[in-house]
Amino acid sequence: MIPYIIRRIIHLIPTFIGATLLAFIISQLVPGDFLNSMRLSPDVRPETIARLEQSFGLDKPWYTQYFLWMGSLLRFDLGQSFSGNQPVSAVITKPIINSLILVGISLIMLYAVAIPLGVFSAVRQYSVADQIISAVSYFGLAIPNFFFAQVLILCIFLFRSFTREYFDYNQLILPVAQMTSSNYDTLTAFGKFKDVLWHALMPAFVVATSGIAGLTRILRGQMIEQLSSDYIRTARSKGLDERKINYKHALRIAIIPFVATIGALLPGLIGGAGLVEIVVSWPGITPTLLQALTAQDIYVVLGFLIISTLLLMIGNLISDLLLAVVDPRIRYN
Amino acid sequence: MRKVLLGIAVLALLSMGFAQPFVWPNAWIADPDSVQMGGTFRDYEFSEVRTFNPFVTAESTGVSNLAFQGASLLTRGPDSDEWLSYAADSFNISDDGLTVDVTLRDGLVWSDGTPITVQDYFFTYQAETDPDVGSNSYDGWFIGDDQITLEITGDNSLRFNFPKSDRTALGVVALTPWPDHILGELYRSGGAEALTAAWGTDADLSQFVGSGPFIPSEYRSGERVIFVKNPTFGQWNVDEAGNALPYMDGYTFAVVESQDAALNLYLAGEIDAFSPRNLDDIGVINVAIQNGDIDATVLENISPVASSQFITFNWNKASNPFLQSVFRNVDFRRAMSHLTDREAMVDLVYGGSASPAYSSVYAVMDYWINPDVPKYDYDPEAAAALLRDIGFTSTNSDGILVDSEGNALSFVLATNAGNSQREQIAQIFADSAREIGVDVEVQAIEFSLLVDQLLSEGDDRPYDAILIGLTGGNRDYPFGSNVIPCGTNLHMYNTSGSCIAVEEQLMTKLYYEGRETLDTAAARDIGYRIQEVEAELQPIVYTVSPAAHYSWLNTVGGQHPDGLINSIVGSREIALTYIKQ
């Protein structure tokens, strides 16, 4: 096992270099650069633009820029962001953590809801409840997240009108934007935790929906297949109770394909929650990445790419290893 | 001992008696008689805060404007473009316009209690003119290649030396100082590197020392910026009743990732003001007011925004001599202006909240706008006649105008993809052009690609016509130094490096002449001439300027009186804003 892991890690190095080179070339194919907006300003002197080009290294050919950047990567330095004179690592750390919080909460929601639902659907195949779950699942799969978030925000506002009308309660039941309340800094540690959780509830639910829908559908299929197999019949004939059969025997096997995807969750975790973050102003990866893309702050963009490439490669490795753990038929040497 | 203390107390009282604070005029706010103390204004900020270092900042955002506001020598009120002495007690421009002498007001003080001296201004000047520091203000210190210099002429006086008289440079006299005893120390001990490393977003903001009404005290990345009242600001800033300013105790910005999120926060009552983008936003706010969700004021169509939107034709198309000669023909460009249905653009694209534009000067700067420039307004028949005059007398089988050699009048109008309003403006133009047989193909392309094409130089540039906009510029002389003169990089229609039309030469000459004219009325006359020449030449066809809108919760007071609110001075002075308890 150990030599296998070492071999895999050595193989990662050329993949990683290739990925960075490709990312860098693509970033250079985009016309213009960070100073574009300055060039469109009616009163900025050309000398200033030339001076900034030089200080940002934008006047050098792309391969020189690439090698300079790779050189600093080897020293674990992701480079400098053009806007605001800050290192890239400082720009991207906080958004990554914020996205991790949101995606983490939504993952917990995902598994807490999808697994029981999937099992239930399979056990009560073709029942009314199963049909309803299927219908809702298709809806969840089909609706785009950013739109669903807007719909929920509208519902929160409408609910305020309702509670004001009938209960004289003129507050929103859930926050509609941001990650913390304005009095966040005066809260206790537990209060802060609750505050973030409170703000994350709606966006995390939105992020989880499409996952819940997909996972429920697949798990249902897997479970149905397992429930009709011989070992389940044997278990039933031994007189085991249904709960044990479903969760201890069938689910264990049905879940194997998901274990294989756990590694892929790692880059997904930092991939952020996508446009939902923009809709609810969650200070995560997507808004920062989009701002960097529009401003052509390329080292920030590349910084995110590097981190997700690394996590993708590590995630794949972990997936393969986990598979060997859960599936005794797989052996690496 | 007691005598000494008494003496010190008397001296302190005396010096306070002599210090004349700056009095903020009642005329700047709508309701000066009902001001209240205390409270916090909750604003929003659209982009991430990059730095709290005044020498590093490169953006003009709500946060940077508040953080870097301070004891500028001069200031301007919302009611006039004239400069007023602010931190200066007085200022005097020499007759030749080459020196400006400034005396400091007594009693100026930093937020940490240290007095503000001429040394602070001098250090700020040194740092801003150091290319290694890379300050955004660096450019302002230059007229062409010559630098404006600052010298200390006394304990309390400064002199600005200008290489030549230049009205756009008066802005540098409005210098905002930064503390020599903190940043100046860093600069002298560690150079530019130490100076620019200070006061980043990760810095301890309790170290921040400024001279504005509010001082940043806390920053949570991507979430909010909290400002607290500068306790010493009121020592030299009072209202006419003698109240120390600012009225409020704090000012916060919620950092939002989209305008929609800001609107949601406003509807939730969590921010105090919102700038509606368009009539849709206003509709949503009005419904919320009717439903009783929020109690707010909405000002619709207050003034045009400070930006321009126009179509520019490429005069440098060596590879297509036909189009090049067409684009260089003044009658063709006047015909294109006649095809620009500005009324339709106002109504269809902006739902009526916009105004037609005919000049490079933003419509909001009405003092500078020449109302009598020739306007080639929407008139397809006049356009057809002009095109006939230049040889487009017949049409081909597709119904497109052709000249005697059979060249069809067909070109591409590019604009930036994703800007739906520009795409609509371009389409309206193309539709009216098609009606008289001019074939305009609208292409929406990526913004950076569009800018690349626009800024390309030489005799053969890659585009036909581009619809784009500009923002930014100077209130003292609203003609872009990179736009009007030949050979500058935003002289978009002709970047061959030299003038092609004699009118270009005239405009270049007038531009520099007006810049050197310190008398505002005389400079405006020259500005009028520039606009006239430009309108006759029509190198650029101006389209429409959308309008600015404002809205705020009625718990906030202290906005400018009606008539003083516009897109340049905004709706309020922060120091004069108050919260109704």
PDB file of C-alpha atoms in Angstrom, chain A residues 44-264:
ATOM      1  CA  VAL A  44      -4.507  58.599 -16.215  1.00  0.00           C
ATOM      2  CA  ARG A  45      -1.090  59.361 -17.691  1.00  0.00           C
ATOM      3  CA  PRO A  46       0.407  56.753 -20.056  1.00  0.00           C
ATOM      4  CA  GLU A  47       3.633  56.906 -18.007  1.00  0.00           C
ATOM      5  CA  THR A  48       1.739  55.608 -14.995  1.00  0.00           C
ATOM      6  CA  ILE A  49       0.337  52.676 -16.934  1.00  0.00           C
ATOM      7  CA  ALA A  50       3.815  51.831 -18.208  1.00  0.00           C
ATOM      8  CA  ARG A  51       5.205  52.034 -14.663  1.00  0.00           C
ATOM      9  CA  LEU A  52       2.468  49.728 -13.309  1.00  0.00           C
ATOM     10  CA  GLU A  53       2.959  47.274 -16.191  1.00  0.00           C
ATOM     11  CA  GLN A  54       6.575  47.067 -15.195  1.00  0.00           C
ATOM     12  CA  SER A  55       5.941  46.711 -11.478  1.00  0.00           C
ATOM     13  CA  PHE A  56       3.331  43.975 -12.055  1.00  0.00           C
ATOM     14  CA  GLY A  57       5.628  42.245 -14.545  1.00  0.00           C
ATOM     15  CA  LEU A  58       2.952  42.507 -17.239  1.00  0.00           C
ATOM     16  CA  ASP A  59       5.498  43.835 -19.730  1.00  0.00           C
ATOM     17  CA  LYS A  60       7.404  40.532 -19.704  1.00  0.00           C
ATOM     18  CA  PRO A  61       6.612  37.692 -22.136  1.00  0.00           C
ATOM     19  CA  TRP A  62       4.149  35.143 -20.762  1.00  0.00           C
ATOM     20  CA  TYR A  63       6.683  32.328 -20.323  1.00  0.00           C
ATOM     21  CA  THR A  64       8.899  34.562 -18.192  1.00  0.00           C
ATOM     22  CA  GLN A  65       5.859  35.427 -16.093  1.00  0.00           C
ATOM     23  CA  TYR A  66       5.062  31.711 -15.842  1.00  0.00           C
ATOM     24  CA  PHE A  67       8.529  30.741 -14.643  1.00  0.00           C
ATOM     25  CA  LEU A  68       8.612  33.590 -12.134  1.00  0.00           C
ATOM     26  CA  TRP A  69       5.258  32.422 -10.821  1.00  0.00           C
ATOM     27  CA  MET A  70       6.329  28.741 -10.692  1.00  0.00           C
ATOM     28  CA  GLY A  71       9.480  29.829  -8.866  1.00  0.00           C
ATOM     29  CA  SER A  72       7.454  31.537  -6.176  1.00  0.00           C
ATOM     30  CA  LEU A  73       5.065  28.544  -6.016  1.00  0.00           C
ATOM     31  CA  LEU A  74       8.011  26.328  -5.115  1.00  0.00           C
ATOM     32  CA  ARG A  75       8.557  28.623  -2.134  1.00  0.00           C
ATOM     33  CA  PHE A  76       4.838  28.129  -1.236  1.00  0.00           C
ATOM     34  CA  ASP A  77       4.117  31.698  -2.319  1.00  0.00           C
ATOM     35  CA  LEU A  78       1.044  32.099  -4.513  1.00  0.00           C
ATOM     36  CA  GLY A  79       2.181  35.503  -5.731  1.00  0.00           C
ATOM     37  CA  GLN A  80       0.778  38.983  -5.322  1.00  0.00           C
ATOM     38  CA  SER A  81      -2.712  40.257  -6.042  1.00  0.00           C
ATOM     39  CA  PHE A  82      -2.656  43.303  -8.309  1.00  0.00           C
ATOM     40  CA  SER A  83      -5.419  45.064  -6.445  1.00  0.00           C
ATOM     41  CA  GLY A  84      -4.574  46.320  -3.001  1.00  0.00           C
ATOM     42  CA  ASN A  85      -0.943  45.210  -2.748  1.00  0.00           C
ATOM     43  CA  GLN A  86      -1.768  41.995  -0.858  1.00  0.00           C
ATOM     44  CA  PRO A  87      -0.403  38.463  -1.182  1.00  0.00           C
ATOM     45  CA  VAL A  88      -2.788  36.087  -2.960  1.00  0.00           C
ATOM     46  CA  SER A  89      -2.832  33.755   0.052  1.00  0.00           C
ATOM     47  CA  ALA A  90      -4.295  36.599   2.166  1.00  0.00           C
ATOM     48  CA  VAL A  91      -6.945  37.305  -0.460  1.00  0.00           C
ATOM     49  CA  ILE A  92      -8.170  33.735  -0.861  1.00  0.00           C
ATOM     50  CA  THR A  93      -7.928  32.255   2.656  1.00  0.00           C
ATOM     51  CA  LYS A  94     -10.986  33.914   4.189  1.00  0.00           C
ATOM     52  CA  PRO A  95     -13.318  33.178   1.236  1.00  0.00           C
ATOM     53  CA  ILE A  96     -12.194  29.530   1.260  1.00  0.00           C
ATOM     54  CA  ILE A  97     -13.018  29.218   4.962  1.00  0.00           C
ATOM     55  CA  ASN A  98     -16.387  30.945   4.497  1.00  0.00           C
ATOM     56  CA  SER A  99     -17.281  28.647   1.602  1.00  0.00           C
ATOM     57  CA  LEU A 100     -16.185  25.633   3.657  1.00  0.00           C
ATOM     58  CA  ILE A 101     -18.630  26.655   6.379  1.00  0.00           C
ATOM     59  CA  LEU A 102     -21.522  26.979   3.936  1.00  0.00           C
ATOM     60  CA  VAL A 103     -20.736  23.822   1.975  1.00  0.00           C
ATOM     61  CA  GLY A 104     -20.013  21.903   5.171  1.00  0.00           C
ATOM     62  CA  ILE A 105     -23.429  22.732   6.613  1.00  0.00           C
ATOM     63  CA  SER A 106     -25.119  21.880   3.339  1.00  0.00           C
ATOM     64  CA  LEU A 107     -23.284  18.520   3.196  1.00  0.00           C
ATOM     65  CA  ILE A 108     -24.580  17.624   6.630  1.00  0.00           C
ATOM     66  CA  MET A 109     -28.077  18.540   5.439  1.00  0.00           C
ATOM     67  CA  LEU A 110     -27.496  16.531   2.273  1.00  0.00           C
ATOM     68  CA  TYR A 111     -26.622  13.252   4.002  1.00  0.00           C
ATOM     69  CA  ALA A 112     -29.055  13.742   6.869  1.00  0.00           C
ATOM     70  CA  VAL A 113     -31.940  14.091   4.426  1.00  0.00           C
ATOM     71  CA  ALA A 114     -30.925  12.110   1.347  1.00  0.00           C
ATOM     72  CA  ILE A 115     -29.954   8.804   2.973  1.00  0.00           C
ATOM     73  CA  PRO A 116     -33.176   8.246   4.962  1.00  0.00           C
ATOM     74  CA  LEU A 117     -35.247   9.467   1.997  1.00  0.00           C
ATOM     75  CA  GLY A 118     -33.464   7.153  -0.444  1.00  0.00           C
ATOM     76  CA  VAL A 119     -33.843   4.163   1.823  1.00  0.00           C
ATOM     77  CA  PHE A 120     -37.470   4.992   2.516  1.00  0.00           C
ATOM     78  CA  SER A 121     -38.228   5.367  -1.209  1.00  0.00           C
ATOM     79  CA  ALA A 122     -36.652   2.000  -1.971  1.00  0.00           C
ATOM     80  CA  VAL A 123     -38.397   0.155   0.841  1.00  0.00           C
ATOM     81  CA  ARG A 124     -41.795   1.644  -0.013  1.00  0.00           C
ATOM     82  CA  GLN A 125     -41.239   1.392  -3.753  1.00  0.00           C
ATOM     83  CA  TYR A 126     -44.149   2.826  -5.821  1.00  0.00           C
ATOM     84  CA  SER A 127     -46.024   3.953  -2.722  1.00  0.00           C
ATOM     85  CA  VAL A 128     -47.610   7.438  -2.760  1.00  0.00           C
ATOM     86  CA  ALA A 129     -44.800   8.741  -0.567  1.00  0.00           C
ATOM     87  CA  ASP A 130     -42.225   7.350  -3.003  1.00  0.00           C
ATOM     88  CA  GLN A 131     -43.994   9.030  -5.912  1.00  0.00           C
ATOM     89  CA  ILE A 132     -44.046  12.347  -4.069  1.00  0.00           C
ATOM     90  CA  ILE A 133     -40.354  12.064  -3.193  1.00  0.00           C
ATOM     91  CA  SER A 134     -39.564  11.293  -6.839  1.00  0.00           C
ATOM     92  CA  ALA A 135     -41.570  14.250  -8.089  1.00  0.00           C
ATOM     93  CA  VAL A 136     -39.954  16.649  -5.608  1.00  0.00           C
ATOM     94  CA  SER A 137     -36.534  15.217  -6.489  1.00  0.00           C
ATOM     95  CA  TYR A 138     -36.995  16.001 -10.159  1.00  0.00           C
ATOM     96  CA  PHE A 139     -38.040  19.513  -9.205  1.00  0.00           C
ATOM     97  CA  GLY A 140     -34.921  19.876  -7.025  1.00  0.00           C
ATOM     98  CA  LEU A 141     -32.692  18.597  -9.816  1.00  0.00           C
ATOM     99  CA  ALA A 142     -34.234  20.933 -12.354  1.00  0.00           C
ATOM    100  CA  ILE A 143     -34.354  24.261 -10.513  1.00  0.00           C
ATOM    101  CA  PRO A 144     -31.175  26.369 -10.739  1.00  0.00           C
ATOM    102  CA  ASN A 145     -29.754  27.221  -7.311  1.00  0.00           C
ATOM    103  CA  PHE A 146     -29.467  30.962  -7.790  1.00  0.00           C
ATOM    104  CA  PHE A 147     -33.106  31.148  -8.845  1.00  0.00           C
ATOM    105  CA  PHE A 148     -34.280  28.952  -6.004  1.00  0.00           C
ATOM    106  CA  ALA A 149     -32.454  31.255  -3.568  1.00  0.00           C
ATOM    107  CA  GLN A 150     -34.262  34.282  -5.004  1.00  0.00           C
ATOM    108  CA  VAL A 151     -37.589  32.467  -4.680  1.00  0.00           C
ATOM    109  CA  LEU A 152     -36.877  31.632  -1.033  1.00  0.00           C
ATOM    110  CA  ILE A 153     -35.903  35.266  -0.338  1.00  0.00           C
ATOM    111  CA  LEU A 154     -39.205  36.360  -1.828  1.00  0.00           C
ATOM    112  CA  CYS A 155     -40.994  33.816   0.385  1.00  0.00           C
ATOM    113  CA  ILE A 156     -39.217  35.213   3.455  1.00  0.00           C
ATOM    114  CA  PHE A 157     -40.411  38.726   2.579  1.00  0.00           C
ATOM    115  CA  LEU A 158     -43.954  37.490   1.897  1.00  0.00           C
ATOM    116  CA  PHE A 159     -43.953  35.646   5.206  1.00  0.00           C
ATOM    117  CA  ARG A 160     -43.100  38.930   6.939  1.00  0.00           C
ATOM    118  CA  SER A 161     -46.159  40.570   5.377  1.00  0.00           C
ATOM    119  CA  PHE A 162     -48.203  37.610   6.574  1.00  0.00           C
ATOM    120  CA  THR A 163     -46.928  37.665  10.167  1.00  0.00           C
ATOM    121  CA  ARG A 164     -47.316  41.450  10.312  1.00  0.00           C
ATOM    122  CA  GLU A 165     -50.901  41.164   9.152  1.00  0.00           C
ATOM    123  CA  TYR A 166     -51.992  38.395  11.495  1.00  0.00           C
ATOM    124  CA  PHE A 167     -49.508  38.286  14.375  1.00  0.00           C
ATOM    125  CA  ASP A 168     -48.237  41.872  14.446  1.00  0.00           C
ATOM    126  CA  TYR A 169     -44.711  40.502  14.064  1.00  0.00           C
ATOM    127  CA  ASN A 170     -42.726  42.705  11.647  1.00  0.00           C
ATOM    128  CA  GLN A 171     -39.402  40.820  11.475  1.00  0.00           C
ATOM    129  CA  LEU A 172     -37.929  38.507   8.864  1.00  0.00           C
ATOM    130  CA  ILE A 173     -37.849  34.899  10.061  1.00  0.00           C
ATOM    131  CA  LEU A 174     -34.504  34.281   8.334  1.00  0.00           C
ATOM    132  CA  PRO A 175     -31.808  36.711   7.171  1.00  0.00           C
ATOM    133  CA  VAL A 176     -31.855  37.414   3.430  1.00  0.00           C
ATOM    134  CA  ALA A 177     -28.208  38.334   2.948  1.00  0.00           C
ATOM    135  CA  GLN A 178     -24.713  38.236   4.451  1.00  0.00           C
ATOM    136  CA  MET A 179     -22.996  35.805   6.788  1.00  0.00           C
ATOM    137  CA  THR A 180     -23.267  37.642  10.116  1.00  0.00           C
ATOM    138  CA  SER A 181     -25.528  40.166  11.851  1.00  0.00           C
ATOM    139  CA  SER A 182     -24.424  43.749  12.344  1.00  0.00           C
ATOM    140  CA  ASN A 183     -23.975  43.164  16.086  1.00  0.00           C
ATOM    141  CA  TYR A 184     -21.810  40.087  15.448  1.00  0.00           C
ATOM    142  CA  ASP A 185     -18.739  41.478  17.187  1.00  0.00           C
ATOM    143  CA  THR A 186     -20.587  42.015  20.444  1.00  0.00           C
ATOM    144  CA  LEU A 187     -21.765  38.375  20.626  1.00  0.00           C
ATOM    145  CA  THR A 188     -20.301  35.589  22.734  1.00  0.00           C
ATOM    146  CA  ALA A 189     -18.466  32.750  21.024  1.00  0.00           C
ATOM    147  CA  PHE A 190     -21.581  30.572  21.125  1.00  0.00           C
ATOM    148  CA  GLY A 191     -23.694  33.519  19.970  1.00  0.00           C
ATOM    149  CA  LYS A 192     -21.361  34.001  16.993  1.00  0.00           C
ATOM    150  CA  PHE A 193     -21.626  30.329  16.112  1.00  0.00           C
ATOM    151  CA  LYS A 194     -25.432  30.517  16.271  1.00  0.00           C
ATOM    152  CA  ASP A 195     -25.442  33.732  14.218  1.00  0.00           C
ATOM    153  CA  VAL A 196     -23.430  32.223  11.356  1.00  0.00           C
ATOM    154  CA  LEU A 197     -25.513  29.043  11.466  1.00  0.00           C
ATOM    155  CA  TRP A 198     -28.682  31.137  11.335  1.00  0.00           C
ATOM    156  CA  HIS A 199     -27.436  33.029   8.272  1.00  0.00           C
ATOM    157  CA  ALA A 200     -26.259  29.809   6.607  1.00  0.00           C
ATOM    158  CA  LEU A 201     -29.539  27.953   6.992  1.00  0.00           C
ATOM    159  CA  MET A 202     -31.297  29.192   3.855  1.00  0.00           C
ATOM    160  CA  PRO A 203     -28.304  29.233   1.440  1.00  0.00           C
ATOM    161  CA  ALA A 204     -27.081  25.842   2.718  1.00  0.00           C
ATOM    162  CA  PHE A 205     -30.522  24.379   2.127  1.00  0.00           C
ATOM    163  CA  VAL A 206     -30.496  25.789  -1.404  1.00  0.00           C
ATOM    164  CA  VAL A 207     -27.055  24.332  -2.089  1.00  0.00           C
ATOM    165  CA  ALA A 208     -28.144  20.986  -0.676  1.00  0.00           C
ATOM    166  CA  THR A 209     -31.348  20.674  -2.728  1.00  0.00           C
ATOM    167  CA  SER A 210     -29.913  19.526  -6.023  1.00  0.00           C
ATOM    168  CA  GLY A 211     -27.564  17.172  -4.176  1.00  0.00           C
ATOM    169  CA  ILE A 212     -30.405  15.768  -2.078  1.00  0.00           C
ATOM    170  CA  ALA A 213     -32.462  15.157  -5.184  1.00  0.00           C
ATOM    171  CA  GLY A 214     -29.650  13.411  -7.049  1.00  0.00           C
ATOM    172  CA  LEU A 215     -28.432  11.355  -4.115  1.00  0.00           C
ATOM    173  CA  THR A 216     -31.947  10.238  -3.206  1.00  0.00           C
ATOM    174  CA  ARG A 217     -32.594   9.014  -6.742  1.00  0.00           C
ATOM    175  CA  ILE A 218     -29.331   7.080  -7.017  1.00  0.00           C
ATOM    176  CA  LEU A 219     -29.527   5.620  -3.522  1.00  0.00           C
ATOM    177  CA  ARG A 220     -33.070   4.456  -4.211  1.00  0.00           C
ATOM    178  CA  GLY A 221     -31.895   2.576  -7.286  1.00  0.00           C
ATOM    179  CA  GLN A 222     -28.968   1.006  -5.457  1.00  0.00           C
ATOM    180  CA  MET A 223     -31.137  -0.021  -2.526  1.00  0.00           C
ATOM    181  CA  ILE A 224     -33.789  -1.603  -4.734  1.00  0.00           C
ATOM    182  CA  GLU A 225     -31.090  -3.676  -6.387  1.00  0.00           C
ATOM    183  CA  GLN A 226     -29.652  -4.816  -3.047  1.00  0.00           C
ATOM    184  CA  LEU A 227     -33.048  -5.505  -1.456  1.00  0.00           C
ATOM    185  CA  SER A 228     -33.880  -8.012  -4.171  1.00  0.00           C
ATOM    186  CA  SER A 229     -30.627  -9.944  -3.774  1.00  0.00           C
ATOM    187  CA  ASP A 230     -30.155 -13.356  -2.198  1.00  0.00           C
ATOM    188  CA  TYR A 231     -28.340 -12.338   0.983  1.00  0.00           C
ATOM    189  CA  ILE A 232     -31.245 -10.069   1.966  1.00  0.00           C
ATOM    190  CA  ARG A 233     -33.671 -12.951   1.501  1.00  0.00           C
ATOM    191  CA  THR A 234     -31.394 -15.071   3.691  1.00  0.00           C
ATOM    192  CA  ALA A 235     -31.339 -12.363   6.318  1.00  0.00           C
ATOM    193  CA  ARG A 236     -35.121 -12.083   6.242  1.00  0.00           C
ATOM    194  CA  SER A 237     -35.542 -15.832   6.532  1.00  0.00           C
ATOM    195  CA  LYS A 238     -33.269 -15.773   9.595  1.00  0.00           C
ATOM    196  CA  GLY A 239     -35.895 -13.489  11.127  1.00  0.00           C
ATOM    197  CA  LEU A 240     -33.858 -10.279  11.340  1.00  0.00           C
ATOM    198  CA  ASP A 241     -35.971  -7.198  11.793  1.00  0.00           C
ATOM    199  CA  GLU A 242     -36.506  -4.942   8.768  1.00  0.00           C
ATOM    200  CA  ARG A 243     -34.618  -1.920  10.194  1.00  0.00           C
ATOM    201  CA  LYS A 244     -31.491  -3.982  10.639  1.00  0.00           C
ATOM    202  CA  ILE A 245     -31.838  -5.466   7.165  1.00  0.00           C
ATOM    203  CA  ASN A 246     -32.314  -2.098   5.522  1.00  0.00           C
ATOM    204  CA  TYR A 247     -29.689  -0.041   7.309  1.00  0.00           C
ATOM    205  CA  LYS A 248     -27.124  -2.636   8.378  1.00  0.00           C
ATOM    206  CA  HIS A 249     -27.055  -4.946   5.403  1.00  0.00           C
ATOM    207  CA  ALA A 250     -28.527  -3.404   2.265  1.00  0.00           C
ATOM    208  CA  LEU A 251     -27.446   0.211   2.854  1.00  0.00           C
ATOM    209  CA  ARG A 252     -23.867  -0.830   3.585  1.00  0.00           C
ATOM    210  CA  ILE A 253     -23.462  -2.272   0.133  1.00  0.00           C
ATOM    211  CA  ALA A 254     -25.649   0.283  -1.609  1.00  0.00           C
ATOM    212  CA  ILE A 255     -23.491   3.099  -0.290  1.00  0.00           C
ATOM    213  CA  ILE A 256     -20.206   1.850  -1.816  1.00  0.00           C
ATOM    214  CA  PRO A 257     -20.450   4.016  -4.962  1.00  0.00           C
ATOM    215  CA  PHE A 258     -20.828   7.069  -2.729  1.00  0.00           C
ATOM    216  CA  VAL A 259     -17.712   6.264  -0.774  1.00  0.00           C
ATOM    217  CA  ALA A 260     -15.861   6.421  -4.055  1.00  0.00           C
ATOM    218  CA  THR A 261     -17.105   9.966  -4.539  1.00  0.00           C
ATOM    219  CA  ILE A 262     -16.176  11.223  -1.074  1.00  0.00           C
ATOM    220  CA  GLY A 263     -12.709  12.129  -2.318  1.00  0.00           C
ATOM    221  CA  ALA A 264     -14.218  14.195  -5.090  1.00  0.00           C
TER     222      ALA A 264
END
